[in-house]
Coordinates of N, CA and C in Angstrom, one line a residue:
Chain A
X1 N 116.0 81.2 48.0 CA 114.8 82.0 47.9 C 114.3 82.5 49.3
X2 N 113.8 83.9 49.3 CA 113.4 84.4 50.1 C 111.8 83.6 51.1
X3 N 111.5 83.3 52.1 CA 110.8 82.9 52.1 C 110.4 83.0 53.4
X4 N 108.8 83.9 53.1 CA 108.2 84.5 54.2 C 107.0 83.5 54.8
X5 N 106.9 82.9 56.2 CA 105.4 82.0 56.7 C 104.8 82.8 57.2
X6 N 103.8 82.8 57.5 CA 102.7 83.4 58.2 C 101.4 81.9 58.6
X7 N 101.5 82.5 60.4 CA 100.9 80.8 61.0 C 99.7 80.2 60.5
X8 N 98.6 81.1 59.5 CA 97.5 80.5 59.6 C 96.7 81.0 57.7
X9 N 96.5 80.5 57.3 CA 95.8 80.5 56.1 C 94.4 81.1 56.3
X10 N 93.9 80.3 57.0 CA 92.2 80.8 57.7 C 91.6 81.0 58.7
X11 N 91.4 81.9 59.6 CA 91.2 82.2 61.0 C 89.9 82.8 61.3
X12 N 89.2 81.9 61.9 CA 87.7 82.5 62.7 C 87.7 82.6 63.9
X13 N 87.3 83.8 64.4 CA 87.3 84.3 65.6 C 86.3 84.8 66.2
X14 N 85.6 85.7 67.0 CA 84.3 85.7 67.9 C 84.6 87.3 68.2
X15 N 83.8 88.5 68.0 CA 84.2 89.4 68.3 C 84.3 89.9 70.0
X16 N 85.7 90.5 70.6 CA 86.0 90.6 71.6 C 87.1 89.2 71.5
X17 N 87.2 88.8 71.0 CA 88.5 87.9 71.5 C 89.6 88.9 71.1
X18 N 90.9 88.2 71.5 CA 92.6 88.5 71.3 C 92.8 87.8 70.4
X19 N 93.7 88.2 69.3 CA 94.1 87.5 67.7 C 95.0 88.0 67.5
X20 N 95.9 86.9 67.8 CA 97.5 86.7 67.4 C 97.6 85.8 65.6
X21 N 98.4 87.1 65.1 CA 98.8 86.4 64.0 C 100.3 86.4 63.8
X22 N 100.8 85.8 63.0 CA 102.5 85.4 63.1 C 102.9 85.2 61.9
X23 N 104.3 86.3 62.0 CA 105.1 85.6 60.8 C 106.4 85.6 60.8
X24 N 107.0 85.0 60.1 CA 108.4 84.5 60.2 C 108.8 84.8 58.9
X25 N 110.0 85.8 58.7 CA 110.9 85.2 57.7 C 112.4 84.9 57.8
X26 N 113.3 83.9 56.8 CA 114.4 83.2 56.7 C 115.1 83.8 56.3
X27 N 115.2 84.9 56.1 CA 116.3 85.8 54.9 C 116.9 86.9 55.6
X28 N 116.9 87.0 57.6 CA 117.6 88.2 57.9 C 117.5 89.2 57.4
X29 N 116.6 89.6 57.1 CA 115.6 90.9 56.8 C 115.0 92.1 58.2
X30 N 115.9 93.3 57.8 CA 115.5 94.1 58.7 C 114.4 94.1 59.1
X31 N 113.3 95.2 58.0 CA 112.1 95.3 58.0 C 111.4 94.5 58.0
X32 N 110.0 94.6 58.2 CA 109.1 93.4 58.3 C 107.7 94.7 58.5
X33 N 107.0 94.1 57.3 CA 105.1 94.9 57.4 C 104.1 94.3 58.1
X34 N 103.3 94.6 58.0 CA 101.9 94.1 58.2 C 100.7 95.3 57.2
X35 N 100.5 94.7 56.3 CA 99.2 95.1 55.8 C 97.6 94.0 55.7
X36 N 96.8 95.1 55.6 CA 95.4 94.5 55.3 C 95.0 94.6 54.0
X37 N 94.4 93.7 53.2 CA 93.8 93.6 51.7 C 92.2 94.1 51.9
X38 N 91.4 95.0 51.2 CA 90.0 94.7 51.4 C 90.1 95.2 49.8
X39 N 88.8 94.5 49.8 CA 87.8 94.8 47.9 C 87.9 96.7 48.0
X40 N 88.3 96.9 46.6 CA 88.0 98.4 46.5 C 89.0 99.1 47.0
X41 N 89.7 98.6 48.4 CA 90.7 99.4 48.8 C 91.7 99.3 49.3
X42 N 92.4 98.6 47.9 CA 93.8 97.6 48.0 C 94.5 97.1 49.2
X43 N 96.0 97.4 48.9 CA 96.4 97.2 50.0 C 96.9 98.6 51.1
X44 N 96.5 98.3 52.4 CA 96.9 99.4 52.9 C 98.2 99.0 54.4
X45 N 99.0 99.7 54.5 CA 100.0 99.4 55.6 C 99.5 99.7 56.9
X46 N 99.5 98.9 57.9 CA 99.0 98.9 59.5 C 100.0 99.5 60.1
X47 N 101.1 98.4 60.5 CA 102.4 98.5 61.0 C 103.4 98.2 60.3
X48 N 105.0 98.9 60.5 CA 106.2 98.1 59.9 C 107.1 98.7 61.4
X49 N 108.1 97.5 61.1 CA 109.0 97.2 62.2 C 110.8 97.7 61.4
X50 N 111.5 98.3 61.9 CA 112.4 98.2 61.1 C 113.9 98.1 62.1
X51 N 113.7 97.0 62.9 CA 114.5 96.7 63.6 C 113.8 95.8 65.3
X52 N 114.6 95.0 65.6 CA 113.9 94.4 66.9 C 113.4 95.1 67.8
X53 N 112.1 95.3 68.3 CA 111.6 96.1 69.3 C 111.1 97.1 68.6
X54 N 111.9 97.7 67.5 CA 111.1 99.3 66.8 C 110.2 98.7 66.2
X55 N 109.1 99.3 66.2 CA 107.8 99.8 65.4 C 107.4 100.9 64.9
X56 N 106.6 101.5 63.3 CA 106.2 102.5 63.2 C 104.8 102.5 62.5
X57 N 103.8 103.4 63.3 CA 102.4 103.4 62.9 C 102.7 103.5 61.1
X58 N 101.7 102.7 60.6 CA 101.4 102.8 59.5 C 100.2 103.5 58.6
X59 N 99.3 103.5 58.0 CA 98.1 104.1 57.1 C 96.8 104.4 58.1
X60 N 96.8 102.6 58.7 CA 95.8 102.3 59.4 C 96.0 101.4 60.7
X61 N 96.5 101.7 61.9 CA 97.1 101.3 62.6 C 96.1 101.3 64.1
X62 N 94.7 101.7 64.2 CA 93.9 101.9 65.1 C 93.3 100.7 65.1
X63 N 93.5 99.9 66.7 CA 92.9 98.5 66.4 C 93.4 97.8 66.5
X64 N 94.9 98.0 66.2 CA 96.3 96.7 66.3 C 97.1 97.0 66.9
X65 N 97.9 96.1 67.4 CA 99.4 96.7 67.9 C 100.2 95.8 67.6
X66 N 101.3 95.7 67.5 CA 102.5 94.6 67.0 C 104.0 94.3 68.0
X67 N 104.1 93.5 67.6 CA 105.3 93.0 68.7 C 106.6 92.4 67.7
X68 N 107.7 92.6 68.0 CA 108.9 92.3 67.4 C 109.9 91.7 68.5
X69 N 110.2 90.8 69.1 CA 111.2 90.5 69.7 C 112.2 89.8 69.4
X70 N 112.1 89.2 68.4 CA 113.3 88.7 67.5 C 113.1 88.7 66.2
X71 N 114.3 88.9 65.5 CA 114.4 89.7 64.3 C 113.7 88.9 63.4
X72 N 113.3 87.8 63.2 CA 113.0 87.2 62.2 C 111.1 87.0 62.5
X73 N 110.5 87.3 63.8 CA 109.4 87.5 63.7 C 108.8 88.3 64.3
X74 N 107.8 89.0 63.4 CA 106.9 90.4 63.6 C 105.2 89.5 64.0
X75 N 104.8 90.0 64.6 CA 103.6 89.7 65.4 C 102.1 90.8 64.9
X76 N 101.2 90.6 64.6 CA 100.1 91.1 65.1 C 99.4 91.0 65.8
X77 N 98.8 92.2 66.4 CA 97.8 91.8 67.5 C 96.7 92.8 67.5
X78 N 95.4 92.0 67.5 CA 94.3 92.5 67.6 C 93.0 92.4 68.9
X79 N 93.9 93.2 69.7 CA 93.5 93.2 71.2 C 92.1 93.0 71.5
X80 N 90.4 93.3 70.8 CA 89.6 93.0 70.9 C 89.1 93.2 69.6
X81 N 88.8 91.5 68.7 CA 88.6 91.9 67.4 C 87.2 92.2 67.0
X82 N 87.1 93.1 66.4 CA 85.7 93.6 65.6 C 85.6 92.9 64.5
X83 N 83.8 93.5 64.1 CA 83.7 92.9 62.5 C 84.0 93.4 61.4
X84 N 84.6 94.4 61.8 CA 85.4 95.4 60.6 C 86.7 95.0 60.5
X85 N 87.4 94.2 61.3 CA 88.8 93.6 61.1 C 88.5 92.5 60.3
X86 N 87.5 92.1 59.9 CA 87.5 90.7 58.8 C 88.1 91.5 57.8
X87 N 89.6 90.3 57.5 CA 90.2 91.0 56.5 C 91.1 89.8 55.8
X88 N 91.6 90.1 54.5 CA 92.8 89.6 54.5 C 94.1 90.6 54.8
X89 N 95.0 89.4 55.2 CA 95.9 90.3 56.2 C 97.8 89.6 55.7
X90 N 98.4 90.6 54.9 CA 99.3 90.4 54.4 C 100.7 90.7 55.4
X91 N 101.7 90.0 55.2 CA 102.6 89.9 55.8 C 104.2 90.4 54.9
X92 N 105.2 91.2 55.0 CA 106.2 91.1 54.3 C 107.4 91.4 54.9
X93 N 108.7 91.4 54.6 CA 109.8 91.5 54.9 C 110.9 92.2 53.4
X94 N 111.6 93.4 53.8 CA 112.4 93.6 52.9 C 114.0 93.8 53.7
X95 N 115.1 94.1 53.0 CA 116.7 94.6 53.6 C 116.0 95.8 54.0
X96 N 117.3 95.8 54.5 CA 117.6 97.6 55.3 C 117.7 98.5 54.2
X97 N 118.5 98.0 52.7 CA 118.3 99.3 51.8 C 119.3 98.5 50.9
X98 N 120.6 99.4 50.5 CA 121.4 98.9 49.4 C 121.9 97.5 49.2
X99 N 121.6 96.8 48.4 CA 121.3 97.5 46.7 C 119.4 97.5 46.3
X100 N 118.8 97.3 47.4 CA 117.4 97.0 47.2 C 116.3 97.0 48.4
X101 N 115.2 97.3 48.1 CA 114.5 97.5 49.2 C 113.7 96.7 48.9
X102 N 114.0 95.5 48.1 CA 112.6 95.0 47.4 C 111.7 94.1 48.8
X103 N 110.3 94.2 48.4 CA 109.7 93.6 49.8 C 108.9 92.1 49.2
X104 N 109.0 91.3 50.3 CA 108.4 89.8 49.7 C 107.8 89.2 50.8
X105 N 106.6 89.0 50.1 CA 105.4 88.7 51.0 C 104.7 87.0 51.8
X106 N 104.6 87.6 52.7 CA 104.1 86.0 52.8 C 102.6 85.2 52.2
X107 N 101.6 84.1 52.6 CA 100.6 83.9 51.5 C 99.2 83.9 51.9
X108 N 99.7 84.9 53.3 CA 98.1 85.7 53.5 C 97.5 85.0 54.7
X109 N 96.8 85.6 55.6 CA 95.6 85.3 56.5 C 94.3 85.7 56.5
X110 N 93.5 85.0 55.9 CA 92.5 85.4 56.2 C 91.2 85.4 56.9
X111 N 91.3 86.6 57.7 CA 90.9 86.5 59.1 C 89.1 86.7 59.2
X112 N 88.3 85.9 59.7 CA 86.9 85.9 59.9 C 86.9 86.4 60.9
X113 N 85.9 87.3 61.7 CA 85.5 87.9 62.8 C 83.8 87.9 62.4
X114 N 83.3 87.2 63.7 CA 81.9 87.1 63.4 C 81.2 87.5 64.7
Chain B
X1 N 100.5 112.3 50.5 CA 101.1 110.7 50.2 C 101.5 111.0 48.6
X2 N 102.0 109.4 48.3 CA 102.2 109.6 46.9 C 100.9 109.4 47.0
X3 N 100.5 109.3 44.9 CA 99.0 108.8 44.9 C 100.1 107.7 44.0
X4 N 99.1 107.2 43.5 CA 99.6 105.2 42.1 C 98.3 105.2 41.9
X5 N 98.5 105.1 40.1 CA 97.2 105.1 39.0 C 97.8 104.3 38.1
X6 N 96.7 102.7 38.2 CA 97.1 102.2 37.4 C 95.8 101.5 36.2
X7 N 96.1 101.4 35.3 CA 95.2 101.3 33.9 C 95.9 100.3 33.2
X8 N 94.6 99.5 32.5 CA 93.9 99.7 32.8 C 92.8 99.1 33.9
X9 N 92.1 99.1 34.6 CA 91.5 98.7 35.9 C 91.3 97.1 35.7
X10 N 90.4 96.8 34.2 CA 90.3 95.3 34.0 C 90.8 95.5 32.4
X11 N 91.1 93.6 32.5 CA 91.6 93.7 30.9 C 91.2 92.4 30.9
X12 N 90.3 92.1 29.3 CA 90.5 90.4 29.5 C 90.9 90.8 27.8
X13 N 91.9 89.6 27.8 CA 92.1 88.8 26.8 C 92.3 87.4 26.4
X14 N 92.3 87.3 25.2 CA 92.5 86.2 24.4 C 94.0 85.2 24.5
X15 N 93.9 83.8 24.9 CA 95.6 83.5 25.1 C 96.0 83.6 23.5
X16 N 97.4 83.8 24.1 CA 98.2 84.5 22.9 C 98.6 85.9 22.6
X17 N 97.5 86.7 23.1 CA 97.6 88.0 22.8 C 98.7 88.7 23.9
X18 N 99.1 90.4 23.3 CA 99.9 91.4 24.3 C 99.2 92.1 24.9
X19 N 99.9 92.4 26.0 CA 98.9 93.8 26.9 C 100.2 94.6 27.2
X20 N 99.8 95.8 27.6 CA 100.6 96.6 28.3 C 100.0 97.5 30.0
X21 N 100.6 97.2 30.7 CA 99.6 97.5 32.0 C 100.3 99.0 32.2
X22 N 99.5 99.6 32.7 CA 100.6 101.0 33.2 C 100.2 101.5 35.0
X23 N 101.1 101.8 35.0 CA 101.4 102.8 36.6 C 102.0 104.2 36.5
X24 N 101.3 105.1 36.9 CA 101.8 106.5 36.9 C 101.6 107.0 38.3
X25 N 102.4 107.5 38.8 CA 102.8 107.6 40.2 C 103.5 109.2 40.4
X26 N 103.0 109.7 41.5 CA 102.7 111.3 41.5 C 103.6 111.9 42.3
X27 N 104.9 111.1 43.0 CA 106.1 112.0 43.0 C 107.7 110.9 42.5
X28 N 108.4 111.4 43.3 CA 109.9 111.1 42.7 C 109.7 109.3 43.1
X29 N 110.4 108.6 43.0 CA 110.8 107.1 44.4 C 111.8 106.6 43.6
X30 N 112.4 106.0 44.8 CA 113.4 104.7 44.6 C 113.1 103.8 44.8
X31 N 111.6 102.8 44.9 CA 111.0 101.8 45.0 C 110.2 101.8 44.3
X32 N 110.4 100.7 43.3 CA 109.3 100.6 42.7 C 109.0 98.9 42.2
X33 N 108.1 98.4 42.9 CA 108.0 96.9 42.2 C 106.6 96.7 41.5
X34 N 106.5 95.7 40.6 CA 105.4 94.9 40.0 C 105.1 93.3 40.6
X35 N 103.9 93.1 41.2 CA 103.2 92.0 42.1 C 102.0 91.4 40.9
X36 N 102.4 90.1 40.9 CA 101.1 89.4 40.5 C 100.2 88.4 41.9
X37 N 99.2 88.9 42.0 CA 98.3 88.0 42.8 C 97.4 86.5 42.7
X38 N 98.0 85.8 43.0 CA 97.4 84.7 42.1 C 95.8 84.6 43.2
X39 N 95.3 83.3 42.7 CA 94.1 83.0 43.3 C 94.0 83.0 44.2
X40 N 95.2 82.4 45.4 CA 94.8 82.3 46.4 C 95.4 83.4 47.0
X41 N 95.8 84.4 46.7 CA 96.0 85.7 47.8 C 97.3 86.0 47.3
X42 N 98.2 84.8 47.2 CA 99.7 85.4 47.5 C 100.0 86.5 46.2
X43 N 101.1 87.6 47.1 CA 101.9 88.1 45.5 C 103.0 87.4 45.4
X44 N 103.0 87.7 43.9 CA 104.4 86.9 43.8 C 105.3 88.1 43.1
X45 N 106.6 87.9 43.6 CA 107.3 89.5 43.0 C 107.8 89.3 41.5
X46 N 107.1 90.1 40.7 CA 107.5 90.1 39.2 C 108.6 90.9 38.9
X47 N 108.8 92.2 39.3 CA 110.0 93.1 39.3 C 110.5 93.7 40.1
X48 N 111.5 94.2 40.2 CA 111.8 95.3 41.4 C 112.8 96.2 40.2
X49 N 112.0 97.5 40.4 CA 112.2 98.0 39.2 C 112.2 99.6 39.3
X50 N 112.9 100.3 40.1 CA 112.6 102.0 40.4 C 112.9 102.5 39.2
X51 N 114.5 102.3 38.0 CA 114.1 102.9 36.4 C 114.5 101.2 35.6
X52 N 114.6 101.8 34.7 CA 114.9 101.4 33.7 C 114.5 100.0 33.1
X53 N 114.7 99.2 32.8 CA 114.1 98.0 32.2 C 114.8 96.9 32.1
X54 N 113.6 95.9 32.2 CA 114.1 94.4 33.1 C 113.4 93.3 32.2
X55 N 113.9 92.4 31.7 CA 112.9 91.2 31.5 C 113.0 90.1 31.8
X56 N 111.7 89.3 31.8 CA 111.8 88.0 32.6 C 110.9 87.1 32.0
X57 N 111.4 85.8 30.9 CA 110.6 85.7 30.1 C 109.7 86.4 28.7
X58 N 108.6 85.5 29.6 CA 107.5 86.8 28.9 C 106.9 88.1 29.0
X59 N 107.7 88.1 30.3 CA 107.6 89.5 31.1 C 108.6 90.6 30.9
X60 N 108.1 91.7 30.8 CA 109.2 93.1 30.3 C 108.5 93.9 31.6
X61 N 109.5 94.9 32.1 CA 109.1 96.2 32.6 C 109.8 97.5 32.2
X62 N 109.3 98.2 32.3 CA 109.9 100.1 31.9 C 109.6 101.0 32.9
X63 N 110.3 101.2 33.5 CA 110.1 102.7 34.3 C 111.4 104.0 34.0
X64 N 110.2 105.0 33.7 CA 110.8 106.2 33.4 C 110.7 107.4 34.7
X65 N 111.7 106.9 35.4 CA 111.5 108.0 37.1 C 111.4 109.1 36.6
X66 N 111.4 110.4 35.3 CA 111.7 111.2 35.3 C 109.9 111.7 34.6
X67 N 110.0 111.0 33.9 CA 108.4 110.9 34.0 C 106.8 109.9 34.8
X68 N 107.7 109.9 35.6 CA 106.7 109.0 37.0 C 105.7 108.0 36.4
X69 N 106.4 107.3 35.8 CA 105.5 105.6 35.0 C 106.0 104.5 35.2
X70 N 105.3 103.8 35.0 CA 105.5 102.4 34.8 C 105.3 101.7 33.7
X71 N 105.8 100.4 32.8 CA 104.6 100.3 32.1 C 105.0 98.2 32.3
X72 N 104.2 97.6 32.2 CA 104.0 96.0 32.3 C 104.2 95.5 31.3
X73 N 104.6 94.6 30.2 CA 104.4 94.4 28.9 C 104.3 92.6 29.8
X74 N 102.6 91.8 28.7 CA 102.9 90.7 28.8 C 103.1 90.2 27.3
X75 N 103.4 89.3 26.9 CA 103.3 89.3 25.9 C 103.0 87.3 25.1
X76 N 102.2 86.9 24.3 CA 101.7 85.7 24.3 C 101.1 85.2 25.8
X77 N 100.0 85.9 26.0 CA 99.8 85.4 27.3 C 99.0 84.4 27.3
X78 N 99.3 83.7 28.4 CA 98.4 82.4 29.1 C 97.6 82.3 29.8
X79 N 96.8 81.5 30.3 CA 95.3 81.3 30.8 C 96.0 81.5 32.9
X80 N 97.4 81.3 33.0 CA 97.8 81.4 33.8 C 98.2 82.6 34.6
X81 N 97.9 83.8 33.4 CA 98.5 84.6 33.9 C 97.2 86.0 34.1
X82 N 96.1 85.3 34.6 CA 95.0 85.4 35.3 C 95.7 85.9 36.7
X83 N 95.1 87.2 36.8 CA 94.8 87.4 38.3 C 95.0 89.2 38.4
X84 N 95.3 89.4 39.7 CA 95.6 91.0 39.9 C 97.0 91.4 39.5
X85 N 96.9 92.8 38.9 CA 98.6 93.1 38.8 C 98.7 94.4 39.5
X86 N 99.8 94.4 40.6 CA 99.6 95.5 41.4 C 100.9 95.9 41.1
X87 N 101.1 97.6 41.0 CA 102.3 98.2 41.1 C 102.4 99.1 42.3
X88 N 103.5 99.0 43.1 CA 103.7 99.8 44.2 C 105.0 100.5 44.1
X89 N 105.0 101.8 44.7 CA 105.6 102.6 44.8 C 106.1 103.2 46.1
X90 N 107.7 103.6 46.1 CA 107.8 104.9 47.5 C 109.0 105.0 47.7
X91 N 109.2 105.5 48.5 CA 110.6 106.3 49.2 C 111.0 104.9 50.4
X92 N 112.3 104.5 49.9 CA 113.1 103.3 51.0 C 112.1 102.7 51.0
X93 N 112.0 102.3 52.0 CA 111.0 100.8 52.6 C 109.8 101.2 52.3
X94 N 109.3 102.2 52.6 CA 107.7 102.2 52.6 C 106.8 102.1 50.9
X95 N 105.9 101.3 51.1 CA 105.7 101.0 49.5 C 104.1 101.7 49.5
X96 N 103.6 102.4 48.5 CA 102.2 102.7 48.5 C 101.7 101.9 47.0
X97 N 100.5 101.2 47.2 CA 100.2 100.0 46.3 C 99.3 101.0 45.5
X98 N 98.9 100.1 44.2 CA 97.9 101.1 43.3 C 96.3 100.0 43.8
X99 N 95.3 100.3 42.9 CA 94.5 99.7 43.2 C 94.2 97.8 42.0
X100 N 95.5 97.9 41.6 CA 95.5 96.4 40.9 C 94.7 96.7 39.3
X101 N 95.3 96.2 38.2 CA 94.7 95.7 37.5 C 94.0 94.4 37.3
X102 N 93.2 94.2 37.0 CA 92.4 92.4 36.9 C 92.2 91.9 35.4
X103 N 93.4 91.0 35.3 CA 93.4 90.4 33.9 C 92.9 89.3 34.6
X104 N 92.0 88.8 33.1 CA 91.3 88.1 32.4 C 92.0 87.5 31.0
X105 N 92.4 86.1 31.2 CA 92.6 85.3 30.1 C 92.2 84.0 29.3
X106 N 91.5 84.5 28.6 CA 90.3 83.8 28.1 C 91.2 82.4 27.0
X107 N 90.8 80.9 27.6 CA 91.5 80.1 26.4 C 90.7 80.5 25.1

């Protein structure tokens, strides 16, 4: 089974701090996402990584930046967090492509900024 | 972008009963999956499904790429199968989500 972690379940933070979130997956998976969940406006893609070191801006990408240095983990980073980054914050990993691009997620962060 | 329209927005039913969820999606893709969200956040992958049809359980899917749909079939459903049903769509890797349906399953 495919199986994606992500470090933290529930994260409160202080606006202006730095907020490192993490995830890991086991399945040698090129790609690797980063989306945010809000009410009303599903899910939307920040960043995706599709190889170590590559990155490509995603939907909503102002506010973050991401780090990849080894293949199995993609990083977020929210260099000075605001109260508009309270979010839930989804994590996923899919192959490079044939026979499937399917993508599988990890079980969420949800990030307080107060 | 693509757009992803899915209906219907809420649904509650009765355990035991069928539903059929749908996704209609506004250009061509080779990706196409179905996500259940349970309570606490996670999705869990129901299909991966760009055409044709799959089932799993009590679960069925249908996609017709030629007419840009989707459709969900549950069928005898359970008090478990509470939560969001999100269909996402796109080209290779990149997925565009719809805005979730929200079943309700009343014992």
């Amino acid at each position: 089974d495919v199986k994606v972690t992500q470090s933290s379940r529930y994260l409160v933070k202080r606006t202006g701090e730095k907020v490192f979130l993490e995830c890991v997956q086991d399945m040698d998976h090129e790609n690797m996402f980063w989306y945010r969940q809000d009410p009303g406006l599903g899910l939307r893609l920040i960043y995706f990584s599709y190889d170590v070191k590559m990155k490509e801006k995603g939907d909503i990408p102002e506010g973050y930046s991401v780090s990849r240095e080894k293949k199995e983990r993609f990083s977020l980073i929210l260099e000075s967090a605001s109260t508009n980054q309270t979010s839930m914050y989804l994590c996923a990993s899919s192959p490079e492509g044939h026979p499937s691009y399917e993508q599988y997620f990890g079980p969420g962060t949800r990030l307080t900024v107060t | 972008g693509i757009q992803v329209e899915q209906s219907p927005p809420d649904l509650i039913l009765q355990e035991g009963a069928n539903s059929t969820l749908r996704c209609n999606f506004s250009d061509s893709v080779n990706n196409l999956q179905w996500f259940h969200q349970n309570p606490w956040g996670q999705l869990i992958n129901l299909f991966y499904i760009p055409s044709g049809t799959k089932q799993n359980g009590r679960l069925s899917a249908t996609t017709v790429a030629t007419e840009r749909y989707s459709l969900l079939y549950i069928s005898s459903s359970q008090t478990t199968d509470s939560g969001v049903y999100f269909c996402a769509v796109g080209s290779n890797y990149k997925l565009t989500f719809g805005k979730g349906t929200l079943l309700t399953v009343n014992p």
